[in-house]
PDB file of C-alpha atoms in Angstrom:
ATOM      1  CA  MET A  28      18.440  12.771 -16.227  1.00  0.00           C
ATOM      2  CA  ASN A  29      16.905  12.160 -19.588  1.00  0.00           C
ATOM      3  CA  ASN A  30      14.419   8.946 -20.131  1.00  0.00           C
ATOM      4  CA  ILE A  31      17.063   6.788 -21.829  1.00  0.00           C
ATOM      5  CA  GLU A  32      19.270   7.194 -18.628  1.00  0.00           C
ATOM      6  CA  PHE A  33      16.022   6.700 -16.390  1.00  0.00           C
ATOM      7  CA  LYS A  34      15.018   3.394 -18.087  1.00  0.00           C
ATOM      8  CA  HIS A  35      18.358   1.857 -17.887  1.00  0.00           C
ATOM      9  CA  LEU A  36      18.860   2.795 -14.554  1.00  0.00           C
ATOM     10  CA  ILE A  37      15.994   1.123 -13.200  1.00  0.00           C
ATOM     11  CA  LEU A  38      16.160  -1.777 -15.379  1.00  0.00           C
ATOM     12  CA  THR A  39      19.676  -2.679 -14.548  1.00  0.00           C
ATOM     13  CA  ALA A  40      19.391  -1.858 -10.688  1.00  0.00           C
ATOM     14  CA  LYS A  41      19.155  -4.732  -8.042  1.00  0.00           C
ATOM     15  CA  TYR A  42      15.711  -5.360  -7.176  1.00  0.00           C
ATOM     16  CA  PHE A  43      14.400  -6.605  -3.745  1.00  0.00           C
ATOM     17  CA  THR A  44      11.198  -6.823  -1.909  1.00  0.00           C
ATOM     18  CA  LYS A  45      10.622  -5.809   1.779  1.00  0.00           C
ATOM     19  CA  TYR A  46       7.822  -8.086   3.405  1.00  0.00           C
ATOM     20  CA  GLU A  47       6.698  -6.024   6.420  1.00  0.00           C
ATOM     21  CA  PRO A  48       4.356  -7.667   8.647  1.00  0.00           C
ATOM     22  CA  ILE A  49       1.087  -6.558   9.757  1.00  0.00           C
ATOM     23  CA  ILE A  50       0.213  -7.460  13.210  1.00  0.00           C
ATOM     24  CA  ASP A  51      -3.412  -8.318  15.132  1.00  0.00           C
ATOM     25  CA  THR A  52      -3.726  -5.982  17.833  1.00  0.00           C
ATOM     26  CA  LYS A  53      -5.612  -8.318  19.920  1.00  0.00           C
ATOM     27  CA  THR A  54      -3.170 -11.347  19.749  1.00  0.00           C
ATOM     28  CA  ASP A  55       0.338  -9.723  18.769  1.00  0.00           C
ATOM     29  CA  ASP A  56       0.382 -12.396  15.429  1.00  0.00           C
ATOM     30  CA  ILE A  57       1.250 -12.034  12.209  1.00  0.00           C
ATOM     31  CA  TYR A  58      -1.994 -11.090  10.174  1.00  0.00           C
ATOM     32  CA  ALA A  59      -0.781 -10.625   6.826  1.00  0.00           C
ATOM     33  CA  TYR A  60       2.859  -8.836   5.014  1.00  0.00           C
ATOM     34  CA  GLU A  61       2.671  -5.856   2.872  1.00  0.00           C
ATOM     35  CA  ALA A  62       5.194  -6.313  -0.060  1.00  0.00           C
ATOM     36  CA  LEU A  63       7.382  -3.149  -0.206  1.00  0.00           C
ATOM     37  CA  SER A  64       9.534  -2.637  -3.967  1.00  0.00           C
ATOM     38  CA  LYS A  65      13.099  -1.300  -3.189  1.00  0.00           C
ATOM     39  CA  PHE A  66      15.717  -0.639  -5.691  1.00  0.00           C
ATOM     40  CA  GLU A  67      19.480  -0.687  -4.806  1.00  0.00           C
ATOM     41  CA  ILE A  68      20.482   2.819  -5.917  1.00  0.00           C
ATOM     42  CA  ASP A  69      22.972   5.614  -5.130  1.00  0.00           C
ATOM     43  CA  ASN A  70      20.153   7.710  -3.181  1.00  0.00           C
ATOM     44  CA  ASN A  71      22.285  10.718  -4.392  1.00  0.00           C
ATOM     45  CA  LEU A  72      21.276   9.734  -7.795  1.00  0.00           C
ATOM     46  CA  ILE A  73      17.749   8.884  -7.274  1.00  0.00           C
ATOM     47  CA  SER A  74      15.424   7.651  -4.670  1.00  0.00           C
ATOM     48  CA  THR A  75      12.826   4.706  -4.577  1.00  0.00           C
ATOM     49  CA  GLU A  76      10.140   7.502  -4.420  1.00  0.00           C
ATOM     50  CA  ASP A  77      11.420   9.625  -7.183  1.00  0.00           C
ATOM     51  CA  ILE A  78      11.265   6.211  -9.283  1.00  0.00           C
ATOM     52  CA  PHE A  79       7.893   5.884  -9.358  1.00  0.00           C
ATOM     53  CA  ARG A  80       7.144   9.703  -9.309  1.00  0.00           C
ATOM     54  CA  HIS A  81       8.891   9.540 -12.787  1.00  0.00           C
ATOM     55  CA  LEU A  82       7.328   6.607 -13.806  1.00  0.00           C
ATOM     56  CA  HIS A  83       3.891   8.210 -13.830  1.00  0.00           C
ATOM     57  CA  HIS A  84       5.095  10.296 -16.805  1.00  0.00           C
ATOM     58  CA  ASN A  85       5.977   6.835 -18.896  1.00  0.00           C
ATOM     59  CA  ASN A  86       3.126   4.596 -18.644  1.00  0.00           C
ATOM     60  CA  LYS A  87       4.583   1.895 -20.754  1.00  0.00           C
ATOM     61  CA  LEU A  88       7.587   1.625 -18.937  1.00  0.00           C
ATOM     62  CA  PHE A  89       5.608   1.553 -15.712  1.00  0.00           C
ATOM     63  CA  PHE A  90       3.062  -1.156 -16.781  1.00  0.00           C
ATOM     64  CA  GLU A  91       6.423  -3.444 -17.824  1.00  0.00           C
ATOM     65  CA  LEU A  92       8.176  -2.760 -14.740  1.00  0.00           C
ATOM     66  CA  GLU A  93       5.210  -3.276 -12.277  1.00  0.00           C
ATOM     67  CA  LYS A  94       4.359  -6.651 -14.028  1.00  0.00           C
ATOM     68  CA  ARG A  95       7.861  -7.935 -13.428  1.00  0.00           C
ATOM     69  CA  ASN A  96       7.783  -6.507  -9.788  1.00  0.00           C
ATOM     70  CA  LYS A  97       4.579  -7.990  -8.469  1.00  0.00           C
ATOM     71  CA  GLN A  98       5.184 -11.258 -10.337  1.00  0.00           C
ATOM     72  CA  LEU A  99       8.629 -11.625  -8.115  1.00  0.00           C
ATOM     73  CA  GLN A 100       7.130 -10.235  -4.879  1.00  0.00           C
ATOM     74  CA  PHE A 101       4.041 -12.967  -5.316  1.00  0.00           C
ATOM     75  CA  GLU A 102       6.877 -15.890  -6.244  1.00  0.00           C
ATOM     76  CA  SER A 103       9.234 -14.677  -3.725  1.00  0.00           C
ATOM     77  CA  PHE A 104       6.081 -14.721  -1.010  1.00  0.00           C
ATOM     78  CA  THR A 105       6.703 -18.208   1.100  1.00  0.00           C
ATOM     79  CA  GLU A 106       4.796 -17.190   4.141  1.00  0.00           C
ATOM     80  CA  ASN A 107       1.371 -18.968   4.419  1.00  0.00           C
ATOM     81  CA  LYS A 108      -0.631 -15.011   5.126  1.00  0.00           C
ATOM     82  CA  LYS A 109      -2.317 -13.101   3.116  1.00  0.00           C
ATOM     83  CA  LEU A 110      -0.109 -10.769   0.710  1.00  0.00           C
ATOM     84  CA  PHE A 111      -0.814  -7.019   0.712  1.00  0.00           C
ATOM     85  CA  LEU A 112       0.332  -5.609  -2.758  1.00  0.00           C
ATOM     86  CA  ASN A 113       0.530  -2.050  -3.646  1.00  0.00           C
ATOM     87  CA  PHE A 114      -1.217  -1.276  -7.142  1.00  0.00           C
ATOM     88  CA  ASP A 115      -1.185   2.152  -8.743  1.00  0.00           C
ATOM     89  CA  ALA A 116      -4.227   2.796 -10.902  1.00  0.00           C
ATOM     90  CA  ASP A 117      -2.311   4.563 -13.650  1.00  0.00           C
ATOM     91  CA  ILE A 118      -1.312   1.143 -14.716  1.00  0.00           C
ATOM     92  CA  PHE A 119      -4.705   0.014 -15.417  1.00  0.00           C
ATOM     93  CA  VAL A 120      -6.013   2.573 -17.810  1.00  0.00           C
ATOM     94  CA  SER A 121      -5.598   0.589 -21.185  1.00  0.00           C
ATOM     95  CA  CYS A 122      -7.512  -2.650 -22.548  1.00  0.00           C
ATOM     96  CA  GLU A 123      -4.318  -4.336 -22.426  1.00  0.00           C
ATOM     97  CA  GLN A 124      -3.485  -3.540 -18.997  1.00  0.00           C
ATOM     98  CA  GLN A 125      -6.820  -4.459 -17.328  1.00  0.00           C
ATOM     99  CA  SER A 126      -6.563  -7.959 -19.313  1.00  0.00           C
ATOM    100  CA  TYR A 127      -2.703  -8.703 -18.067  1.00  0.00           C
ATOM    101  CA  TRP A 128      -3.898  -7.595 -14.451  1.00  0.00           C
ATOM    102  CA  GLU A 129      -7.320  -9.715 -14.306  1.00  0.00           C
ATOM    103  CA  LEU A 130      -5.891 -12.523 -15.385  1.00  0.00           C
ATOM    104  CA  PHE A 131      -2.543 -12.076 -12.684  1.00  0.00           C
ATOM    105  CA  LEU A 132      -5.106 -11.362  -9.968  1.00  0.00           C
ATOM    106  CA  ASN A 133      -8.087 -13.965 -10.285  1.00  0.00           C
ATOM    107  CA  ASN A 134      -5.493 -16.749  -9.896  1.00  0.00           C
ATOM    108  CA  LYS A 135      -4.218 -15.315  -6.633  1.00  0.00           C
ATOM    109  CA  LYS A 136      -7.408 -13.686  -5.077  1.00  0.00           C
ATOM    110  CA  ASP A 137      -7.761 -15.789  -2.120  1.00  0.00           C
ATOM    111  CA  ASP A 138      -4.212 -15.012  -1.287  1.00  0.00           C
ATOM    112  CA  ILE A 139      -3.602 -11.551  -1.835  1.00  0.00           C
ATOM    113  CA  VAL A 140      -5.132  -8.136  -1.276  1.00  0.00           C
ATOM    114  CA  VAL A 141      -4.865  -5.226  -3.686  1.00  0.00           C
ATOM    115  CA  GLU A 142      -3.644  -1.946  -1.623  1.00  0.00           C
ATOM    116  CA  ILE A 143      -4.800   1.036  -3.478  1.00  0.00           C
ATOM    117  CA  THR A 144      -2.501   3.993  -3.455  1.00  0.00           C
ATOM    118  CA  GLU A 145      -2.675   7.808  -4.571  1.00  0.00           C
ATOM    119  CA  ASN A 146      -1.051   8.229  -8.041  1.00  0.00           C
ATOM    120  CA  GLY A 147       0.094  11.664  -6.833  1.00  0.00           C
ATOM    121  CA  SER A 148      -2.468  14.095  -8.167  1.00  0.00           C
ATOM    122  CA  ASP A 149      -5.516  15.601  -7.125  1.00  0.00           C
ATOM    123  CA  ASP A 150      -7.181  16.301 -10.648  1.00  0.00           C
ATOM    124  CA  GLU A 151     -10.708  15.270 -11.916  1.00  0.00           C
ATOM    125  CA  LYS A 152      -8.926  12.782 -14.448  1.00  0.00           C
ATOM    126  CA  SER A 153      -6.820  11.210 -11.961  1.00  0.00           C
ATOM    127  CA  ALA A 154      -9.594  10.960  -9.795  1.00  0.00           C
ATOM    128  CA  ASN A 155     -12.142   9.152 -11.969  1.00  0.00           C
ATOM    129  CA  ILE A 156      -9.109   6.957 -13.061  1.00  0.00           C
ATOM    130  CA  MET A 157      -8.774   5.935  -8.996  1.00  0.00           C
ATOM    131  CA  ARG A 158     -12.563   5.637  -9.060  1.00  0.00           C
ATOM    132  CA  ASN A 159     -12.471   3.065 -11.837  1.00  0.00           C
ATOM    133  CA  PHE A 160      -9.965   0.998 -11.183  1.00  0.00           C
ATOM    134  CA  SER A 161     -11.509   0.857  -7.356  1.00  0.00           C
ATOM    135  CA  SER A 162     -14.984  -0.428  -8.942  1.00  0.00           C
ATOM    136  CA  TRP A 163     -13.266  -2.899 -11.568  1.00  0.00           C
ATOM    137  CA  LEU A 164     -11.824  -4.688  -8.487  1.00  0.00           C
ATOM    138  CA  ASN A 165     -15.041  -4.902  -6.356  1.00  0.00           C
ATOM    139  CA  ASN A 166     -16.772  -6.264  -9.574  1.00  0.00           C
ATOM    140  CA  LYS A 167     -13.844  -8.925  -9.511  1.00  0.00           C
ATOM    141  CA  ASN A 168     -14.623  -9.746  -6.117  1.00  0.00           C
ATOM    142  CA  ILE A 169     -10.901  -8.839  -5.216  1.00  0.00           C
ATOM    143  CA  GLU A 170     -10.128  -7.687  -2.016  1.00  0.00           C
ATOM    144  CA  THR A 171      -8.825  -4.128  -1.385  1.00  0.00           C
ATOM    145  CA  ALA A 172      -7.005  -2.242   1.099  1.00  0.00           C
ATOM    146  CA  LEU A 173      -7.432   1.975   0.823  1.00  0.00           C
ATOM    147  CA  ASP A 174      -3.654   2.913   1.753  1.00  0.00           C
ATOM    148  CA  ASP A 175      -2.475   6.351   3.691  1.00  0.00           C
ATOM    149  CA  PHE A 176      -6.261   7.222   4.670  1.00  0.00           C
ATOM    150  CA  GLY A 177      -6.059  10.982   6.571  1.00  0.00           C
ATOM    151  CA  GLN A 178      -2.364  11.586   4.689  1.00  0.00           C
ATOM    152  CA  ASP A 179      -1.428  15.585   5.105  1.00  0.00           C
ATOM    153  CA  GLY A 180      -5.376  15.826   6.209  1.00  0.00           C
ATOM    154  CA  SER A 181      -6.427  14.415   3.192  1.00  0.00           C
ATOM    155  CA  MET A 182      -9.443  11.655   3.458  1.00  0.00           C
ATOM    156  CA  PHE A 183      -8.796  10.316   0.063  1.00  0.00           C
ATOM    157  CA  SER A 184     -12.041   9.254  -1.422  1.00  0.00           C
ATOM    158  CA  PHE A 185     -14.552   8.028   0.753  1.00  0.00           C
ATOM    159  CA  TYR A 186     -15.764   6.698  -2.635  1.00  0.00           C
ATOM    160  CA  MET A 187     -13.282   4.115  -2.395  1.00  0.00           C
ATOM    161  CA  MET A 188     -13.498   3.958   1.232  1.00  0.00           C
ATOM    162  CA  ASN A 189     -17.177   2.538   1.108  1.00  0.00           C
ATOM    163  CA  GLY A 190     -14.910  -0.267  -1.519  1.00  0.00           C
ATOM    164  CA  SER A 191     -12.548  -1.231   0.534  1.00  0.00           C
ATOM    165  CA  LYS A 192     -12.331  -4.347   3.289  1.00  0.00           C
ATOM    166  CA  TYR A 193      -9.344  -2.555   4.736  1.00  0.00           C
ATOM    167  CA  ILE A 194      -8.549   1.264   5.770  1.00  0.00           C
ATOM    168  CA  LYS A 195      -4.965   1.589   6.492  1.00  0.00           C
ATOM    169  CA  ILE A 196      -4.794   4.901   8.714  1.00  0.00           C
ATOM    170  CA  ASP A 197      -1.918   6.848   7.799  1.00  0.00           C
ATOM    171  CA  LYS A 198       0.943   7.245  10.547  1.00  0.00           C
ATOM    172  CA  SER A 199       0.539  10.766  10.363  1.00  0.00           C
ATOM    173  CA  PHE A 200      -2.788  10.513  13.202  1.00  0.00           C
ATOM    174  CA  LEU A 201      -0.203   9.319  15.454  1.00  0.00           C
ATOM    175  CA  ARG A 202       2.260  11.857  15.012  1.00  0.00           C
ATOM    176  CA  GLN A 203      -0.673  14.756  15.494  1.00  0.00           C
ATOM    177  CA  ILE A 204      -1.406  12.806  18.508  1.00  0.00           C
ATOM    178  CA  GLU A 205       1.530  13.243  20.208  1.00  0.00           C
ATOM    179  CA  LEU A 206       1.551  16.888  19.598  1.00  0.00           C
ATOM    180  CA  ASN A 207      -1.941  17.322  20.552  1.00  0.00           C
ATOM    181  CA  TYR A 208      -3.918  14.511  22.622  1.00  0.00           C
ATOM    182  CA  ASN A 209      -7.111  15.882  21.416  1.00  0.00           C
ATOM    183  CA  TYR A 210      -6.546  14.186  18.181  1.00  0.00           C
ATOM    184  CA  MET A 211      -6.995  10.695  19.753  1.00  0.00           C
ATOM    185  CA  HIS A 212     -11.036  11.446  20.057  1.00  0.00           C
ATOM    186  CA  TYR A 213     -10.970  12.263  16.072  1.00  0.00           C
ATOM    187  CA  LEU A 214      -9.126   8.864  15.430  1.00  0.00           C
ATOM    188  CA  LYS A 215     -11.510   6.932  17.637  1.00  0.00           C
ATOM    189  CA  GLY A 216     -14.619   8.242  15.727  1.00  0.00           C
ATOM    190  CA  ILE A 217     -13.059   7.197  12.571  1.00  0.00           C
ATOM    191  CA  LEU A 218     -12.125   3.581  13.657  1.00  0.00           C
ATOM    192  CA  THR A 219     -15.653   3.235  15.405  1.00  0.00           C
ATOM    193  CA  THR A 220     -17.043   4.258  11.290  1.00  0.00           C
ATOM    194  CA  ILE A 221     -14.964   1.867   9.889  1.00  0.00           C
ATOM    195  CA  ARG A 222     -16.029  -0.621  12.590  1.00  0.00           C
ATOM    196  CA  LEU A 223     -19.568  -0.018  11.652  1.00  0.00           C
ATOM    197  CA  ASN A 224     -19.163  -0.397   8.190  1.00  0.00           C
ATOM    198  CA  GLY A 225     -18.188  -3.876   8.690  1.00  0.00           C
ATOM    199  CA  GLN A 226     -14.475  -2.868   7.382  1.00  0.00           C
ATOM    200  CA  LYS A 227     -11.169  -3.761   9.133  1.00  0.00           C
ATOM    201  CA  SER A 228      -9.103  -0.979   9.967  1.00  0.00           C
ATOM    202  CA  ILE A 229      -4.791  -0.874   9.892  1.00  0.00           C
ATOM    203  CA  ILE A 230      -3.337   1.797  12.039  1.00  0.00           C
ATOM    204  CA  GLU A 231       0.655   2.637   9.984  1.00  0.00           C
ATOM    205  CA  GLY A 232       3.285   4.260  11.525  1.00  0.00           C
ATOM    206  CA  ILE A 233       3.651   2.022  14.751  1.00  0.00           C
ATOM    207  CA  GLU A 234       7.676   3.017  15.554  1.00  0.00           C
ATOM    208  CA  THR A 235       8.008   3.238  19.194  1.00  0.00           C
ATOM    209  CA  GLN A 236       6.597   1.355  22.647  1.00  0.00           C
ATOM    210  CA  ARG A 237       4.678   4.916  23.066  1.00  0.00           C
ATOM    211  CA  ASP A 238       2.758   4.115  19.902  1.00  0.00           C
ATOM    212  CA  TYR A 239       2.369   0.488  20.398  1.00  0.00           C
ATOM    213  CA  ASP A 240       0.390   0.975  23.636  1.00  0.00           C
ATOM    214  CA  LEU A 241      -1.385   3.886  21.872  1.00  0.00           C
ATOM    215  CA  VAL A 242      -2.907   1.647  19.379  1.00  0.00           C
ATOM    216  CA  LYS A 243      -3.639  -0.976  21.578  1.00  0.00           C
ATOM    217  CA  GLU A 244      -5.851   1.550  23.756  1.00  0.00           C
ATOM    218  CA  LEU A 245      -7.590   2.593  20.567  1.00  0.00           C
ATOM    219  CA  GLY A 246      -8.998  -0.950  19.462  1.00  0.00           C
ATOM    220  CA  CYS A 247      -7.941  -1.081  15.949  1.00  0.00           C
ATOM    221  CA  ASP A 248      -7.989  -4.204  14.173  1.00  0.00           C
ATOM    222  CA  TYR A 249      -4.454  -4.335  13.101  1.00  0.00           C
ATOM    223  CA  MET A 250      -1.198  -2.302  13.427  1.00  0.00           C
ATOM    224  CA  GLN A 251       1.970  -1.848  11.070  1.00  0.00           C
ATOM    225  CA  GLY A 252       5.516  -0.341  11.209  1.00  0.00           C
ATOM    226  CA  TYR A 253       8.937  -0.091  12.065  1.00  0.00           C
ATOM    227  CA  PHE A 254       8.584  -1.311  15.557  1.00  0.00           C
ATOM    228  CA  PHE A 255       8.081  -4.631  13.952  1.00  0.00           C
ATOM    229  CA  GLU A 256      10.959  -4.215  12.351  1.00  0.00           C
ATOM    230  CA  GLU A 257      12.678  -7.520  13.601  1.00  0.00           C
ATOM    231  CA  LEU A 258       9.708  -9.789  12.199  1.00  0.00           C
ATOM    232  CA  MET A 259      10.282  -7.992   8.709  1.00  0.00           C
ATOM    233  CA  ILE A 260      11.566 -10.459   5.657  1.00  0.00           C
ATOM    234  CA  ILE A 261      13.747  -9.567   2.479  1.00  0.00           C
ATOM    235  CA  LYS A 262      14.288 -11.103  -0.315  1.00  0.00           C
TER     236      LYS A 262
END
């Protein structure tokens, strides 16, 4: 698929948002929602994940697409809850991009949390882009969540962990505990560190009753996953 075909495909594809609930572990009430971008495209052609992977090589198109997506996600959200919006640091690199997002986020900072996602690369240039993005958000007093902490054994960036209000624990932790219960003690240590830092923990990947019971036992702040699918909103 060449660049022209790719651009036509994503600009004409039907777009929708899944608002996935984030649940308070103490009360089982909905604390917030995370907006997840979805494109109605034949997966035999390309998946949503592959779309965003391609967009990392086309910064201008990525920026234009995310301007549309984030505006739609915010405007379509009618619940009186916080909204977690995923942002990739690669669309904050130019002065034009920073100016646009500063205006967009400043007007909504009381209602949203910027969820920082990895940009798919572990080189030093990419790491610097993400650190600069995290610092920029903190300087603007915009709440952030660090996504997928511990994914595939990676601790992401402790620099960005220190600057984030919410730490989202990757679902791989729960899957490891299924294989070896001793990892439970490792996760408890991470949750203790988050709590001592005055931050909030969110465990992702709650898919079964067993996951739900385990997270209740762990005593984290919030939980998220397909176990709560009946509470999901699609627009």
